[in-house]
CSV table of C-alpha atoms in Angstrom, one decimal:
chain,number,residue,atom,x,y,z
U,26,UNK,CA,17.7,20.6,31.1
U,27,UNK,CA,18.5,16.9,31.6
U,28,UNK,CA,14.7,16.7,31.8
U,29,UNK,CA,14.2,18.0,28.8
U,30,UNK,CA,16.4,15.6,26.7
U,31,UNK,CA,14.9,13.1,28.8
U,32,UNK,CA,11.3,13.9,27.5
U,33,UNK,CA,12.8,14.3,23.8
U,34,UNK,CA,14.5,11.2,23.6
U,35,UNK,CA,11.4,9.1,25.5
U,36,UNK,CA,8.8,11.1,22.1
U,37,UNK,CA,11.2,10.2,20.0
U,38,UNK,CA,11.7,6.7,20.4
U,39,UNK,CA,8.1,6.3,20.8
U,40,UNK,CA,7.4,8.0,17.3
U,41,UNK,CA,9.8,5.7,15.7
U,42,UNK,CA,8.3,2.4,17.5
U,43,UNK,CA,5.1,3.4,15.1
U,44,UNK,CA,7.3,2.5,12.3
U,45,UNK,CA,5.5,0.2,10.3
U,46,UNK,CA,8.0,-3.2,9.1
U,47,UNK,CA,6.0,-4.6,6.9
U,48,UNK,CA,7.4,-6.6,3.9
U,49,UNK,CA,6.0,-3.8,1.8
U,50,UNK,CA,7.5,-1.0,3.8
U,51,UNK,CA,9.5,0.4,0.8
U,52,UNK,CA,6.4,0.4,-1.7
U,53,UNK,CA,5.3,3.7,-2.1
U,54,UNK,CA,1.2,3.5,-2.3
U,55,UNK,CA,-1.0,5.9,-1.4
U,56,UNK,CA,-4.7,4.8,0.3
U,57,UNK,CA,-7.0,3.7,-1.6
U,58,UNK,CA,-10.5,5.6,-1.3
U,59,UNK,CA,-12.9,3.5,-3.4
U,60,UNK,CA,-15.5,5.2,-6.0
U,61,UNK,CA,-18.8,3.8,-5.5
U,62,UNK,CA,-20.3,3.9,-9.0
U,63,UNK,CA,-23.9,3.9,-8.7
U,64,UNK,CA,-25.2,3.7,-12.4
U,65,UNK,CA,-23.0,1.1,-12.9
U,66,UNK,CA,-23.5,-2.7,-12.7
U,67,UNK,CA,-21.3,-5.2,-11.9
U,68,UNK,CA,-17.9,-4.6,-10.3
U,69,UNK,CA,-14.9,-2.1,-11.4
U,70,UNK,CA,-11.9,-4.9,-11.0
U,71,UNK,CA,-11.1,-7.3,-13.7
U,72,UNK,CA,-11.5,-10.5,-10.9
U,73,UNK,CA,-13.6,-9.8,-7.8
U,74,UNK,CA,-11.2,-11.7,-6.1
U,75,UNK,CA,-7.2,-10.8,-4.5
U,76,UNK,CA,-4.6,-12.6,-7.2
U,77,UNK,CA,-1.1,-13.0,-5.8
U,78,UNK,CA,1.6,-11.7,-8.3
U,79,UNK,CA,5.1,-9.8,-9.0
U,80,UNK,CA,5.3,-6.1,-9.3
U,81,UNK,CA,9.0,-4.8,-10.4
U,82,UNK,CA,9.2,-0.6,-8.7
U,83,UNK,CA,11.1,1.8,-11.0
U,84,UNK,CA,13.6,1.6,-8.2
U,85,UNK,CA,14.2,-2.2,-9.0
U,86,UNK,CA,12.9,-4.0,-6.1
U,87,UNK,CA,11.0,-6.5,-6.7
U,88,UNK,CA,7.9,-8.0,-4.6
U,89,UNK,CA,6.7,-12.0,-5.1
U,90,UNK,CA,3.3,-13.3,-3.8
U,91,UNK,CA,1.6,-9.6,-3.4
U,92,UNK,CA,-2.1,-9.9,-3.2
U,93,UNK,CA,-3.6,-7.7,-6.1
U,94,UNK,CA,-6.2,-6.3,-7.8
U,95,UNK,CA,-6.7,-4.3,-11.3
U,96,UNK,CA,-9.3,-1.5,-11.7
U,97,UNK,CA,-9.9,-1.5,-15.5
U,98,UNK,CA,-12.2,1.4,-15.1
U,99,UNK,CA,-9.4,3.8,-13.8
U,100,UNK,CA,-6.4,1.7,-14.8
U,101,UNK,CA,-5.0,1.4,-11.4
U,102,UNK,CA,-2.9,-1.5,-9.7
U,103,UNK,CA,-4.5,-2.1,-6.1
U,104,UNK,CA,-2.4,-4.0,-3.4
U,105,UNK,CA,-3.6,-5.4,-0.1
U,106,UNK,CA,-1.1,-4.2,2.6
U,107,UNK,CA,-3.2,-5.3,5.4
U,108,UNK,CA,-6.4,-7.4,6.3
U,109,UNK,CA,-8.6,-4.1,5.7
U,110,UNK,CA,-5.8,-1.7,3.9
U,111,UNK,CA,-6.1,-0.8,0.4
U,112,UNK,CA,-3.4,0.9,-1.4
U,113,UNK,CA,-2.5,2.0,-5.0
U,114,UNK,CA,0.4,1.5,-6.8
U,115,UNK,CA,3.1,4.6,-7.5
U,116,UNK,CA,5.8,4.5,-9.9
U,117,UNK,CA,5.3,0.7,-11.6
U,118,UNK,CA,7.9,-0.6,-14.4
U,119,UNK,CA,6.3,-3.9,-14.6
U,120,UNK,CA,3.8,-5.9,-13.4
């Protein structure tokens, strides 16, 4: 028995070690999978390039200095969570 809470506690303290603490840990986002549009020319974001800038969550929080991007052919707000990761933004008041 003792082994068994043993084994417990050890997965679950290794589960919550996975715990990312990022400073965007309470933006909800889900990954972004990009649509390659083939017949299309040029690029789907207003800039190609990351523009830091405010984002105000229907929750209230607010977030300074986020890297982002604007899709104006799906209307989507794109931040950079990571070197390589991608995510759109859920449940915007204003931007």
């Amino acid at each position: 028995m003792k082994y068994l809470f043993l084994v417990l506690s050890l997965i679950s303290l290794k589960s919550y070690s996975q715990y990312a603490l990022t400073p965007f840990a309470e933006v909800q986002g889900t990954q972004l999978r990009e649509i390659k549009y083939e017949d299309v020319t040029g690029s789907p974001y207003l800039f190609d390039y990351w523009v830091n800038g405010k984002v105000t969550t229907k929750s209230g929080k607010h977030y300074e200095n986020m890297p982002l991007k604007y899709n104006v052919m799906d209307d989507k707000l794109i931040f950079k969570q990571d070197k390589d990761l991608k995510k759109l933004f859920e449940y915007l008041t204003k931007i």
